[in-house]
Tab-separated table of C-alpha atoms and ligand atoms in Angstrom:
chain	number	residue	atom	x	y	z
N	1	UNK	CA	55.053	-115.001	97.126
N	2	UNK	CA	53.828	-111.484	96.800
N	3	UNK	CA	57.232	-110.509	95.479
N	4	UNK	CA	57.225	-113.392	93.011
N	5	UNK	CA	53.862	-112.303	91.678
N	6	UNK	CA	54.889	-108.671	91.434
N	7	UNK	CA	58.059	-109.562	89.570
N	8	UNK	CA	56.118	-111.802	87.185
N	9	UNK	CA	53.831	-108.863	86.503
N	10	UNK	CA	56.566	-106.337	85.854
N	11	UNK	CA	58.701	-108.675	83.769
N	12	UNK	CA	55.666	-109.767	81.784
N	13	UNK	CA	54.701	-106.180	81.051
N	14	UNK	CA	58.195	-105.365	79.793
N	15	UNK	CA	58.443	-108.524	77.674
N	16	UNK	CA	54.998	-107.985	76.156
N	17	UNK	CA	55.898	-104.427	75.318
N	18	UNK	CA	58.997	-105.697	73.476
N	19	UNK	CA	57.252	-108.447	71.514
N	20	UNK	CA	56.645	-107.323	67.972
N	21	UNK	CA	55.173	-110.322	66.144
N	22	UNK	CA	52.056	-112.495	66.699
N	23	UNK	CA	54.401	-115.505	67.133
N	24	UNK	CA	56.423	-113.787	69.869
N	25	UNK	CA	53.177	-112.872	71.685
N	26	UNK	CA	51.935	-116.457	71.572
N	27	UNK	CA	55.264	-117.692	72.930
N	28	UNK	CA	54.959	-115.269	75.854
N	29	UNK	CA	51.360	-116.268	76.530
N	30	UNK	CA	52.394	-119.897	76.920
N	31	UNK	CA	55.416	-118.983	79.019
N	32	UNK	CA	53.397	-116.775	81.412
N	33	UNK	CA	49.890	-118.229	81.581
N	34	UNK	CA	50.218	-121.749	80.208
N	35	UNK	CA	49.848	-124.965	82.281
N	36	UNK	CA	53.601	-125.072	82.703
N	37	UNK	CA	53.820	-121.307	82.856
N	38	UNK	CA	55.280	-119.069	85.515
N	39	UNK	CA	51.998	-117.981	87.036
N	40	UNK	CA	50.712	-121.545	87.340
N	41	UNK	CA	53.986	-122.533	89.056
N	42	UNK	CA	53.419	-119.860	91.694
N	43	UNK	CA	49.768	-120.767	92.204
N	44	UNK	CA	50.792	-124.372	92.901
N	45	UNK	CA	52.487	-123.138	96.050
N	46	UNK	CA	49.233	-121.645	97.425
N	47	UNK	CA	48.729	-124.704	99.626
N	48	UNK	CA	51.676	-123.694	101.750
N	49	UNK	CA	50.048	-120.421	102.731
N	50	UNK	CA	48.027	-119.668	105.858
N	51	UNK	CA	44.237	-119.317	105.681
N	52	UNK	CA	44.489	-115.536	106.009
N	53	UNK	CA	47.195	-115.166	103.387
N	54	UNK	CA	45.503	-117.372	100.811
N	55	UNK	CA	42.621	-115.051	99.685
N	56	UNK	CA	44.956	-112.069	99.609
N	57	UNK	CA	47.466	-113.907	97.417
N	58	UNK	CA	44.645	-115.405	95.361
N	59	UNK	CA	43.351	-111.931	94.662
N	60	UNK	CA	46.797	-110.679	93.793
N	61	UNK	CA	47.416	-113.680	91.458
N	62	UNK	CA	44.102	-113.019	89.723
N	63	UNK	CA	44.891	-109.375	89.212
N	64	UNK	CA	48.321	-110.280	87.812
N	65	UNK	CA	46.694	-112.765	85.423
N	66	UNK	CA	44.077	-110.194	84.423
N	67	UNK	CA	46.751	-107.559	83.855
N	68	UNK	CA	48.783	-109.918	81.696
N	69	UNK	CA	45.714	-110.953	79.711
N	70	UNK	CA	44.736	-107.361	79.177
N	71	UNK	CA	48.236	-106.421	78.055
N	72	UNK	CA	48.273	-109.439	75.724
N	73	UNK	CA	45.048	-108.304	74.050
N	74	UNK	CA	46.304	-104.768	73.785
N	75	UNK	CA	49.598	-105.806	72.166
N	76	UNK	CA	47.780	-108.219	69.888
N	77	UNK	CA	45.617	-105.416	68.568
N	78	UNK	CA	48.590	-103.093	68.173
N	79	UNK	CA	50.703	-105.673	66.327
N	80	UNK	CA	47.781	-106.590	64.102
N	81	UNK	CA	47.294	-102.931	63.234
N	82	UNK	CA	50.958	-102.342	62.440
N	83	UNK	CA	51.190	-105.502	60.313
N	84	UNK	CA	48.129	-104.341	58.390
N	85	UNK	CA	49.535	-100.864	58.007
N	86	UNK	CA	52.829	-102.209	56.617
N	87	UNK	CA	50.928	-104.425	54.203
N	88	UNK	CA	48.754	-101.576	52.983
N	89	UNK	CA	51.784	-99.358	52.555
N	90	UNK	CA	53.627	-101.983	50.496
N	91	UNK	CA	50.602	-102.678	48.324
N	92	UNK	CA	49.582	-99.086	47.881
N	93	UNK	CA	48.162	-98.201	44.463
N	94	UNK	CA	48.585	-94.656	43.300
N	95	UNK	CA	45.478	-94.138	41.238
N	96	UNK	CA	46.769	-90.776	40.037
N	97	UNK	CA	49.731	-92.301	38.113
N	98	UNK	CA	48.974	-92.100	34.359
N	99	UNK	CA	48.162	-95.531	32.888
N	100	UNK	CA	50.377	-97.440	30.458
N	101	UNK	CA	48.947	-96.809	27.030
N	102	UNK	CA	48.069	-99.935	25.059
N	103	UNK	CA	49.888	-99.774	21.725
N	104	UNK	CA	47.230	-99.983	19.052
N	105	UNK	CA	48.518	-101.359	15.756
N	106	UNK	CA	47.453	-100.390	12.281
N	107	UNK	CA	47.006	-102.027	8.919
N	108	UNK	CA	50.135	-103.451	7.325
N	109	UNK	CA	51.332	-101.147	4.504
N	110	UNK	CA	50.632	-103.930	1.987
N	111	UNK	CA	47.032	-104.085	3.141
N	112	UNK	CA	46.721	-100.317	2.995
N	113	UNK	CA	47.743	-100.273	-0.656
N	114	UNK	CA	45.616	-103.347	-1.448
N	115	UNK	CA	42.635	-101.559	0.084
N	116	UNK	CA	43.259	-98.474	-2.055
N	117	UNK	CA	43.491	-100.578	-5.214
N	118	UNK	CA	40.349	-102.514	-4.330
N	119	UNK	CA	38.510	-99.242	-3.685
N	120	UNK	CA	39.330	-98.007	-7.196
N	121	UNK	CA	38.157	-101.199	-8.917
N	122	UNK	CA	35.076	-101.645	-6.743
N	123	UNK	CA	34.231	-98.096	-7.821
N	124	UNK	CA	34.537	-99.266	-11.442
N	125	UNK	CA	32.111	-102.133	-10.765
N	126	UNK	CA	34.507	-105.051	-10.234
N	127	UNK	CA	33.601	-107.936	-7.918
N	128	UNK	CA	36.419	-108.873	-5.504
N	129	UNK	CA	36.948	-112.641	-5.128
N	130	UNK	CA	39.562	-114.979	-3.666
N	131	UNK	CA	40.759	-118.397	-4.715
N	132	UNK	CA	42.990	-121.265	-3.595
N	133	UNK	CA	46.755	-120.918	-3.175
N	134	UNK	CA	47.158	-124.664	-3.661
N	135	UNK	CA	46.067	-124.994	-7.261
N	136	UNK	CA	45.760	-127.589	-10.000
N	137	UNK	CA	48.346	-127.375	-12.795
N	138	UNK	CA	45.343	-127.585	-15.058
N	139	UNK	CA	44.066	-124.167	-13.883
N	140	UNK	CA	47.462	-122.587	-13.265
N	141	UNK	CA	48.854	-123.590	-16.693
N	142	UNK	CA	47.022	-125.856	-19.124
N	143	UNK	CA	43.711	-124.041	-19.373
N	144	UNK	CA	45.595	-120.746	-19.619
N	145	UNK	CA	47.122	-122.056	-22.836
N	146	UNK	CA	50.488	-122.749	-21.155
N	147	UNK	CA	51.392	-126.107	-22.598
N	148	UNK	CA	53.436	-129.007	-21.193
N	149	UNK	CA	57.099	-128.211	-21.577
N	150	UNK	CA	56.669	-124.438	-21.233
N	151	UNK	CA	59.619	-123.114	-19.173
N	152	UNK	CA	57.377	-121.613	-16.457
N	153	UNK	CA	56.117	-125.142	-15.689
N	154	UNK	CA	59.669	-126.251	-14.904
N	155	UNK	CA	60.386	-127.760	-11.493
N	156	UNK	CA	63.103	-125.154	-11.034
N	157	UNK	CA	60.483	-122.374	-11.174
N	158	UNK	CA	57.385	-123.865	-9.573
N	159	UNK	CA	56.668	-125.522	-6.204
N	160	UNK	CA	54.912	-128.847	-6.888
N	161	UNK	CA	53.141	-131.091	-4.363
N	162	UNK	CA	52.886	-134.247	-6.445
N	163	UNK	CA	55.278	-136.380	-8.496
N	164	UNK	CA	53.072	-136.026	-11.563
N	165	UNK	CA	53.223	-132.200	-11.268
N	166	UNK	CA	49.434	-131.925	-11.141
N	167	UNK	CA	49.125	-129.957	-7.868
N	168	UNK	CA	51.191	-126.872	-7.088
N	169	UNK	CA	51.435	-123.559	-5.272
N	170	UNK	CA	49.942	-121.154	-7.791
N	171	UNK	CA	52.601	-119.128	-9.583
N	172	UNK	CA	50.124	-116.420	-10.596
N	173	UNK	CA	46.564	-115.324	-9.848
N	174	UNK	CA	45.568	-115.952	-13.481
N	175	UNK	CA	43.949	-119.347	-12.673
N	176	UNK	CA	41.251	-117.197	-11.061
N	177	UNK	CA	40.297	-116.090	-14.590
N	178	UNK	CA	39.373	-119.691	-15.401
N	179	UNK	CA	37.658	-120.331	-12.061
N	180	UNK	CA	35.610	-117.153	-12.421
N	181	UNK	CA	34.599	-117.763	-16.035
N	182	UNK	CA	33.545	-121.316	-15.115
N	183	UNK	CA	30.977	-119.937	-12.689
N	184	UNK	CA	30.111	-116.523	-14.166
N	185	UNK	CA	29.064	-115.592	-17.672
N	186	UNK	CA	29.610	-112.203	-19.357
N	187	UNK	CA	29.248	-109.371	-18.775
N	188	UNK	CA	31.740	-109.892	-15.960
N	189	UNK	CA	34.225	-107.735	-14.006
N	190	UNK	CA	36.412	-109.480	-11.481
N	191	UNK	CA	39.309	-108.553	-9.196
N	192	UNK	CA	41.200	-111.400	-7.476
N	193	UNK	CA	43.998	-110.473	-5.065
N	194	UNK	CA	46.143	-113.156	-3.433
N	195	UNK	CA	49.472	-114.769	-2.674
N	196	UNK	CA	51.550	-116.430	-5.389
N	197	UNK	CA	54.736	-118.499	-5.161
N	198	UNK	CA	57.799	-118.909	-7.355
N	199	UNK	CA	61.246	-120.358	-6.797
N	200	UNK	CA	62.876	-116.931	-6.925
N	201	UNK	CA	65.878	-115.837	-4.893
N	202	UNK	CA	64.963	-112.845	-2.739
N	203	UNK	CA	66.469	-109.508	-3.767
N	204	UNK	CA	65.359	-105.866	-3.751
N	205	UNK	CA	62.511	-106.593	-6.181
N	206	UNK	CA	61.949	-110.379	-5.867
N	207	UNK	CA	60.610	-112.727	-3.209
N	208	UNK	CA	59.566	-116.420	-3.429
N	209	UNK	CA	56.164	-115.378	-2.087
N	210	UNK	CA	54.490	-112.228	-3.278
N	211	UNK	CA	51.035	-110.868	-4.024
N	212	UNK	CA	49.259	-110.353	-7.287
N	213	UNK	CA	45.968	-108.757	-8.126
N	214	UNK	CA	44.245	-110.283	-11.102
N	215	UNK	CA	41.688	-108.342	-13.058
N	216	UNK	CA	39.304	-109.705	-15.675
N	217	UNK	CA	36.614	-108.010	-17.742
N	218	UNK	CA	34.609	-109.866	-20.406
N	219	UNK	CA	31.732	-108.408	-22.393
N	220	UNK	CA	30.790	-107.547	-25.943
N	221	UNK	CA	33.007	-104.946	-27.629
N	222	UNK	CA	35.736	-104.860	-24.963
N	223	UNK	CA	38.956	-103.458	-26.446
N	224	UNK	CA	42.539	-102.745	-25.503
N	225	UNK	CA	41.370	-99.154	-24.998
N	226	UNK	CA	39.178	-100.324	-22.108
N	227	UNK	CA	42.176	-102.102	-20.596
N	228	UNK	CA	44.336	-98.999	-20.808
N	229	UNK	CA	41.515	-96.833	-19.462
N	230	UNK	CA	41.046	-99.045	-16.402
N	231	UNK	CA	44.768	-99.183	-15.624
N	232	UNK	CA	45.404	-95.480	-16.195
N	233	UNK	CA	42.427	-94.639	-13.960
N	234	UNK	CA	43.883	-96.796	-11.210
N	235	UNK	CA	47.365	-95.289	-11.577
N	236	UNK	CA	46.055	-91.732	-11.408
N	237	UNK	CA	43.938	-92.500	-8.351
N	238	UNK	CA	46.925	-94.033	-6.548
N	239	UNK	CA	49.821	-91.888	-7.730
N	240	UNK	CA	48.151	-88.644	-8.715
N	241	UNK	CA	46.999	-87.121	-11.998
N	242	UNK	CA	50.566	-86.725	-13.268
N	243	UNK	CA	51.478	-90.409	-12.705
N	244	UNK	CA	53.973	-91.529	-15.346
N	245	UNK	CA	53.521	-94.982	-16.867
N	246	UNK	CA	54.228	-96.766	-20.129
N	247	UNK	CA	52.871	-99.798	-21.965
N	248	UNK	CA	55.276	-102.181	-23.738
N	249	UNK	CA	54.381	-105.055	-26.067
N	250	UNK	CA	54.954	-108.432	-24.416
N	251	UNK	CA	53.924	-112.062	-24.724
N	252	UNK	CA	51.664	-114.162	-22.508
N	253	UNK	CA	50.173	-117.451	-23.754
N	254	UNK	CA	46.723	-116.548	-22.365
N	255	UNK	CA	46.400	-113.029	-23.802
N	256	UNK	CA	46.702	-111.779	-27.361
N	257	UNK	CA	47.861	-109.102	-27.870
N	258	UNK	CA	49.768	-108.761	-24.610
N	259	UNK	CA	51.637	-105.955	-22.903
N	260	UNK	CA	53.378	-104.966	-19.732
N	261	UNK	CA	52.882	-101.725	-17.886
N	262	UNK	CA	55.749	-99.941	-16.149
N	263	UNK	CA	55.702	-97.068	-13.738
N	264	UNK	CA	58.369	-94.415	-13.615
N	265	UNK	CA	60.885	-95.255	-10.860
N	266	UNK	CA	60.018	-93.302	-7.711
N	267	UNK	CA	63.667	-93.256	-6.614
N	268	UNK	CA	65.423	-91.793	-9.682
N	269	UNK	CA	62.335	-90.278	-11.371
N	270	UNK	CA	63.100	-92.084	-14.601
N	271	UNK	CA	66.721	-90.976	-14.954
N	272	UNK	CA	68.179	-94.357	-13.918
N	273	UNK	CA	70.741	-92.565	-11.767
N	274	UNK	CA	70.964	-91.416	-8.180
N	275	UNK	CA	73.914	-89.152	-7.310
N	276	UNK	CA	75.816	-90.355	-10.372
N	277	UNK	CA	75.270	-94.017	-9.432
N	278	UNK	CA	73.054	-96.560	-11.181
N	279	UNK	CA	69.664	-96.479	-9.384
N	280	UNK	CA	69.443	-99.588	-7.180
N	281	UNK	CA	65.649	-99.680	-7.181
N	282	UNK	CA	65.141	-99.901	-10.970
N	283	UNK	CA	68.675	-101.105	-11.847
N	284	UNK	CA	69.147	-98.047	-14.055
N	285	UNK	CA	66.037	-98.716	-16.137
N	286	UNK	CA	64.179	-95.619	-14.982
N	287	UNK	CA	61.024	-97.750	-14.992
N	288	UNK	CA	59.600	-100.448	-12.700
N	289	UNK	CA	57.482	-103.238	-14.161
N	290	UNK	CA	54.116	-103.320	-12.426
N	291	UNK	CA	51.959	-105.734	-14.328
N	292	UNK	CA	51.276	-107.959	-17.287
N	293	UNK	CA	48.067	-107.599	-19.250
N	294	UNK	CA	46.366	-108.197	-22.553
N	295	UNK	CA	43.218	-109.227	-24.388
N	296	UNK	CA	41.962	-112.621	-23.191
N	297	UNK	CA	43.048	-115.284	-25.721
N	298	UNK	CA	40.094	-116.729	-27.668
N	299	UNK	CA	41.229	-120.242	-26.661
N	300	UNK	CA	40.878	-119.320	-22.983
N	301	UNK	CA	37.374	-117.934	-23.496
N	302	UNK	CA	36.417	-121.003	-25.470
N	303	UNK	CA	37.654	-123.472	-22.861
N	304	UNK	CA	35.419	-121.710	-20.312
N	305	UNK	CA	32.392	-122.001	-22.580
N	306	UNK	CA	32.337	-118.354	-23.658
N	307	UNK	CA	31.897	-117.654	-27.373
N	308	UNK	CA	34.978	-115.708	-28.575
N	309	UNK	CA	33.113	-114.536	-31.655
N	310	UNK	CA	30.611	-112.718	-29.501
N	311	UNK	CA	32.686	-111.727	-26.489
N	312	UNK	CA	36.091	-110.186	-25.946
N	313	UNK	CA	37.827	-109.358	-22.717
N	314	UNK	CA	40.941	-108.056	-21.079
N	315	UNK	CA	42.936	-109.304	-18.139
N	316	UNK	CA	45.770	-107.953	-16.038
N	317	UNK	CA	47.898	-109.275	-13.215
N	318	UNK	CA	49.746	-106.729	-11.146
N	319	UNK	CA	52.368	-107.119	-8.444
N	320	UNK	CA	51.072	-105.690	-5.203
N	321	UNK	CA	54.549	-105.338	-3.663
N	322	UNK	CA	55.709	-103.347	-6.677
N	323	UNK	CA	52.662	-101.110	-6.370
N	324	UNK	CA	53.332	-100.633	-2.641
N	325	UNK	CA	57.011	-99.839	-3.251
N	326	UNK	CA	56.092	-96.995	-5.536
N	327	UNK	CA	53.193	-95.800	-3.449
N	328	UNK	CA	55.070	-95.839	-0.141
N	329	UNK	CA	58.554	-95.133	-1.559
N	330	UNK	CA	60.054	-98.387	-0.290
N	331	UNK	CA	63.384	-99.202	-1.944
N	332	UNK	CA	63.766	-102.852	-0.960
N	333	UNK	CA	60.920	-105.355	-1.153
N	334	UNK	CA	62.391	-107.534	1.602
N	335	UNK	CA	61.587	-104.815	4.159
N	336	UNK	CA	57.905	-105.478	3.542
N	337	UNK	CA	58.207	-109.047	4.835
N	338	UNK	CA	60.665	-108.474	7.705
N	339	UNK	CA	57.907	-107.345	10.088
N	340	UNK	CA	60.268	-104.927	11.800
N	341	UNK	CA	57.968	-102.734	13.845
N	342	UNK	CA	60.247	-99.702	13.321
N	343	UNK	CA	59.746	-100.076	9.579
N	344	UNK	CA	56.005	-100.766	9.751
N	345	UNK	CA	55.317	-97.821	12.082
N	346	UNK	CA	56.403	-95.411	9.346
N	347	UNK	CA	53.220	-96.047	7.410
V	1	LIG	N1	49.901	-113.834	-14.850
V	1	LIG	C1	50.869	-112.998	-15.483
V	1	LIG	C2	52.153	-113.010	-14.695
V	1	LIG	O1	52.147	-113.443	-13.558
V	1	LIG	C3	50.382	-111.581	-15.629
V	1	LIG	C4	49.196	-111.458	-16.526
V	1	LIG	C5	47.902	-111.514	-16.015
V	1	LIG	C6	49.355	-111.250	-17.870
V	1	LIG	C7	46.810	-111.378	-16.832
V	1	LIG	C8	48.279	-111.109	-18.718
V	1	LIG	C9	47.015	-111.154	-18.185
V	1	LIG	O2	53.201	-112.594	-15.168
């Protein structure tokens, strides 16, 4: 029996030393000390011993049990420590590694240019307002002296919402002239930027959605000279003192007289050619149309309850994309709407 106990002890010690997981330890504990374990099996034979042998063997059995229990605890602690160590090593955080920088965006180039334009006109005393993109045909056309049957009212040019063509996506920011004069009386100075929509095919200088900035000034003694002064001031602030622009006579139903203002093409500097080829940005014109403008038509003033015999005014509507193209030297308008981060990050 003594031999049995000694061999249990030595085998147990070796096995416990080998065990490397909590599960393996538990398995050994059951095998060695459990009710059906090896030690219990030996103790069951105690009855066969003599009275003198019994306490000696009992003592030996107890010391074997104690040794196994002690070794179990020891291995348990060691395995626990090594498991913890492995876990810590695998989850280690190196606080000295430089962090991943968060990419901070910036204003879209269109907004940058819009902000610059707004700054100029706010400096001149204009109030900046916004209006609806879904507009009544009455404001977008009729009250701007654009009568039924005018080509710009055609279904092939304008996005309509209703069968009777009374509600539409505004084709220009000019309805803001009417809305503003309905609620404000002269002297007034207004700037109304916003999106407009036309059934245009997209190309280098056209898009079915683009932005306009409407301007309106009404007071006594306002002349075409005031209009030119305001626009030239803006151009010089944005493009520098030597900015090149020209005014051409034009026709708009809601201004009389009317004009358009062009800016010298930033790509070919007015020559219409680049390396012997027709300039693709201005199509060889040498000039890029920026805006329409004119003196507010007396009929328009009248329909807003403003006396055209006492007051005169000017209005302009400029294309923001065109302004941005010149300001930022962008050759194709479609790039502005692509939202390609490589393009946008250049500005
Ligand atoms: N609304 C006109 C257009 O879109 C531009 C314009 C605005 C002309 C104000 C005259 C006065 O073409």
